[in-house]
Coordinates of C-alpha atoms in Angstrom, one line a residue:
X1 CA -0.6 -6.2 -13.9
X2 CA -1.4 -2.7 -12.6
X3 CA -2.1 0.0 -15.1
X4 CA 1.0 2.0 -14.2
X5 CA 3.2 -1.1 -14.6
X6 CA 1.7 -1.8 -18.0
X7 CA 2.1 1.8 -19.2
X8 CA 5.7 2.2 -18.0
X9 CA 6.7 -1.3 -19.2
X10 CA 5.2 -0.7 -22.7
X11 CA 6.9 2.7 -23.0
X12 CA 10.3 1.4 -21.9
X13 CA 10.1 -1.7 -24.1
X14 CA 9.2 0.3 -27.2
X15 CA 12.0 2.8 -26.6
X16 CA 14.5 0.0 -26.0
X17 CA 13.4 -1.7 -29.2
X18 CA 13.7 1.4 -31.3
X19 CA 17.2 2.1 -30.0
X20 CA 18.1 -1.6 -30.5
X21 CA 17.0 -1.7 -34.1
X22 CA 18.0 1.8 -35.2
X23 CA 21.3 2.2 -33.3
X24 CA 22.8 -0.9 -31.7
X25 CA 22.1 -3.2 -34.6
X26 CA 23.9 -0.9 -37.0
X27 CA 27.2 -0.7 -35.0
X28 CA 28.4 -3.9 -36.7
X29 CA 30.3 -5.1 -33.7
X30 CA 32.1 -8.5 -33.9
X31 CA 29.9 -11.3 -32.6
X32 CA 26.7 -10.5 -30.9
X33 CA 24.7 -7.3 -30.7
X34 CA 24.3 -5.5 -27.3
X35 CA 20.8 -6.4 -26.2
X36 CA 19.1 -3.4 -24.8
X37 CA 15.7 -5.1 -24.9
X38 CA 17.0 -7.9 -22.7
X39 CA 18.4 -5.5 -20.1
X40 CA 15.1 -3.6 -20.0
X41 CA 13.2 -6.9 -19.3
X42 CA 15.8 -7.8 -16.6
X43 CA 15.5 -4.5 -14.9
X44 CA 11.6 -4.6 -14.8
X45 CA 11.5 -8.2 -13.8
X46 CA 13.9 -7.6 -10.8
X47 CA 11.4 -4.9 -9.6
X48 CA 8.0 -6.4 -10.4
X49 CA 8.7 -10.1 -9.8
X50 CA 8.7 -13.3 -11.9
X51 CA 5.0 -13.2 -13.1
X52 CA 5.2 -9.7 -14.4
X53 CA 8.7 -10.4 -15.7
X54 CA 7.5 -13.3 -17.8
X55 CA 4.6 -11.2 -19.2
X56 CA 6.9 -8.3 -20.0
X57 CA 9.4 -10.6 -21.6
X58 CA 6.8 -12.3 -23.8
X59 CA 5.5 -8.9 -25.0
X60 CA 8.9 -7.5 -25.6
X61 CA 10.1 -10.6 -27.4
X62 CA 7.0 -10.7 -29.6
X63 CA 7.5 -7.1 -30.6
X64 CA 11.1 -7.9 -31.5
X65 CA 9.9 -10.9 -33.6
X66 CA 7.5 -8.7 -35.6
X67 CA 9.7 -5.6 -35.9
X68 CA 11.8 -5.3 -39.1
X69 CA 14.4 -6.5 -40.0
X70 CA 13.5 -9.7 -38.1
X71 CA 14.5 -12.8 -40.1
X72 CA 13.3 -15.5 -37.8
X73 CA 10.0 -17.2 -37.0
X74 CA 7.6 -15.1 -34.9
X75 CA 7.4 -16.2 -31.3
X76 CA 11.0 -17.4 -31.1
X77 CA 12.4 -14.4 -29.2
X78 CA 9.2 -14.1 -27.3
X79 CA 9.7 -17.5 -25.8
X80 CA 13.3 -16.7 -24.9
X81 CA 12.5 -13.4 -23.1
X82 CA 9.5 -14.9 -21.4
X83 CA 11.7 -17.6 -19.8
X84 CA 14.5 -15.1 -19.0
X85 CA 12.0 -12.6 -17.5
X86 CA 10.5 -15.3 -15.3
X87 CA 13.9 -16.5 -13.9
X88 CA 15.1 -12.9 -13.5
X89 CA 12.0 -12.1 -11.5
X90 CA 12.9 -14.8 -9.0
X91 CA 16.0 -12.7 -8.2
X92 CA 13.8 -9.9 -6.9
X93 CA 14.8 -9.1 -3.3
X94 CA 12.2 -9.4 -0.6
X95 CA 12.5 -5.7 0.5
X96 CA 12.7 -4.5 -3.1
X97 CA 16.2 -3.1 -2.6
X98 CA 19.5 -4.5 -3.8
X99 CA 22.4 -4.3 -1.4
X100 CA 25.1 -4.4 -4.0
X101 CA 25.7 -4.5 -7.7
X102 CA 27.0 -8.1 -7.7
X103 CA 23.6 -9.8 -7.9
X104 CA 22.2 -7.8 -10.8
X105 CA 25.5 -8.1 -12.7
X106 CA 25.4 -11.8 -12.2
X107 CA 21.8 -11.9 -13.4
X108 CA 22.9 -9.9 -16.6
X109 CA 25.7 -12.4 -17.4
X110 CA 23.5 -15.4 -16.8
X111 CA 20.7 -13.9 -18.8
X112 CA 23.0 -13.0 -21.7
X113 CA 24.4 -16.5 -21.9
X114 CA 21.1 -18.2 -21.2
X115 CA 19.2 -16.2 -23.8
X116 CA 21.9 -16.9 -26.4
X117 CA 21.8 -20.6 -25.7
X118 CA 18.0 -20.8 -25.6
X119 CA 17.7 -18.8 -28.9
X120 CA 20.2 -21.1 -30.6
X121 CA 18.5 -24.2 -29.2
X122 CA 15.1 -23.1 -30.4
X123 CA 16.7 -22.2 -33.8
X124 CA 18.1 -25.7 -34.0
X125 CA 14.7 -27.2 -33.5
X126 CA 13.2 -25.1 -36.3
X127 CA 16.1 -25.7 -38.7
X128 CA 18.0 -22.3 -38.2
X129 CA 21.7 -23.0 -38.2
X130 CA 23.0 -19.4 -38.3
X131 CA 24.6 -19.8 -34.9
X132 CA 26.9 -22.6 -36.2
X133 CA 28.3 -20.4 -38.9
X134 CA 29.0 -17.5 -36.6
X135 CA 30.3 -19.6 -33.8
X136 CA 28.4 -20.3 -30.6
X137 CA 31.4 -19.7 -28.3
X138 CA 32.0 -16.3 -29.9
X139 CA 28.4 -15.4 -29.5
X140 CA 28.3 -16.4 -25.9
X141 CA 31.4 -14.4 -25.0
X142 CA 30.5 -11.2 -26.9
X143 CA 26.9 -11.3 -25.7
X144 CA 27.9 -11.5 -22.1
X145 CA 30.6 -8.9 -22.6
X146 CA 28.5 -6.3 -24.4
X147 CA 25.5 -6.7 -22.1
X148 CA 27.7 -6.5 -19.0
X149 CA 29.3 -3.2 -20.3
X150 CA 26.0 -1.7 -21.1
X151 CA 24.2 -2.9 -18.0
X152 CA 25.5 -0.2 -15.5
X153 CA 24.1 2.6 -17.7
X154 CA 20.7 0.9 -18.1
X155 CA 19.7 -1.5 -15.4
X156 CA 20.0 0.8 -12.2
X157 CA 18.2 3.7 -13.9
X158 CA 15.3 1.6 -15.1
X159 CA 15.0 -0.2 -11.7
X160 CA 14.9 3.1 -9.9
X161 CA 12.3 4.5 -12.4
X162 CA 10.1 1.3 -11.9
X163 CA 10.4 1.6 -8.1
X164 CA 9.4 5.3 -8.2
X165 CA 6.3 4.5 -10.3
X166 CA 5.5 1.5 -8.1
X167 CA 5.6 3.6 -4.9
X168 CA 3.4 6.5 -6.4
X169 CA 0.3 6.7 -4.2
X170 CA -1.7 8.3 -7.1
X171 CA -1.1 5.2 -9.2
X172 CA -2.5 2.7 -6.7
X173 CA -5.7 1.1 -7.8
X174 CA -7.0 -0.1 -4.4
X175 CA -10.5 -0.1 -3.0
X176 CA -12.4 3.0 -1.9
X177 CA -11.5 2.3 1.7
X178 CA -7.9 2.4 0.9
X179 CA -8.3 5.6 -1.0
X180 CA -10.1 7.2 1.9
X181 CA -7.3 6.1 4.2
X182 CA -4.7 7.7 1.9
X183 CA -6.7 10.9 1.7
X184 CA -7.1 11.1 5.4
X185 CA -3.4 10.4 5.9
X186 CA -2.6 13.3 3.5
X187 CA -4.9 15.6 5.4
X188 CA -3.6 14.6 8.8
X189 CA 0.0 15.0 7.7
X190 CA -0.6 18.4 6.2
X191 CA -2.7 19.9 9.0
X192 CA -1.8 17.9 12.1
X193 CA -5.5 17.1 12.6
X194 CA -7.6 14.0 11.7
X195 CA -11.1 14.5 10.2
X196 CA -12.8 12.7 13.1
X197 CA -10.7 14.5 15.7
X198 CA -11.4 17.8 14.0
X199 CA -15.1 17.4 14.3
X200 CA -14.9 16.3 18.0
X201 CA -12.6 19.3 18.7
X202 CA -15.1 21.7 17.2
X203 CA -17.9 20.3 19.3
X204 CA -15.8 20.6 22.5
X205 CA -14.9 24.2 21.7
X206 CA -18.5 25.1 21.0
X207 CA -19.6 23.6 24.4
X208 CA -16.9 25.5 26.2
X209 CA -17.9 28.7 24.5
X210 CA -21.5 28.2 25.6
X211 CA -20.5 27.6 29.2
X212 CA -18.2 30.6 29.3
X213 CA -21.0 32.8 27.8
X214 CA -23.5 31.5 30.4
X215 CA -21.0 32.3 33.2
X216 CA -20.6 35.9 32.0
X217 CA -24.3 36.4 31.8
X218 CA -24.8 35.1 35.4
X219 CA -22.1 37.4 36.6
X220 CA -23.7 40.4 35.0
X221 CA -27.1 39.5 36.7
X222 CA -25.5 39.2 40.1
X223 CA -23.9 42.7 39.8

């Protein structure tokens, strides 16, 4: 992953986790809790692709596993968000632009249901039966509903922020040749002249000046 991706992703994940734990988890809504961390992973995965989405999801889930008041085994939510981030990254459009809101909303609903089922499934394997007492159907419905209501306020803004950071020329970490091309492109766009063309133009102007000076001197001698 590029440095700008890592920095932006880490910042957004930490902010989302803080809001998740300190605000959303204390609303005491019936059923599930609105999952801001899941929406953050989805937004970044749909911009960066499936590989980065899986890595971001794993890191975000691991932080959620270790952050208080987590009461489950470490690595459980990391596995869930890693899988969700990978499959959400597969929904990334080829041109990087989404034509409508239908696709991301469908991804949000599928991710909310899939993460709940996967989390409950992993919990059943390790002996956690909390989902049975709450009601799995209620959890699925409320998780999809809350995330779908929260998604329009979170996903488009985070996707736009990620695209803007991705298209920033100063954040590119290419070779020195690419950096030279970018620098020369900025110079040419700002002055209308290329570096090589500017040197050639100065040489031509100097030669014309010498010819004109020689012509004036000859004219004076003939007079």
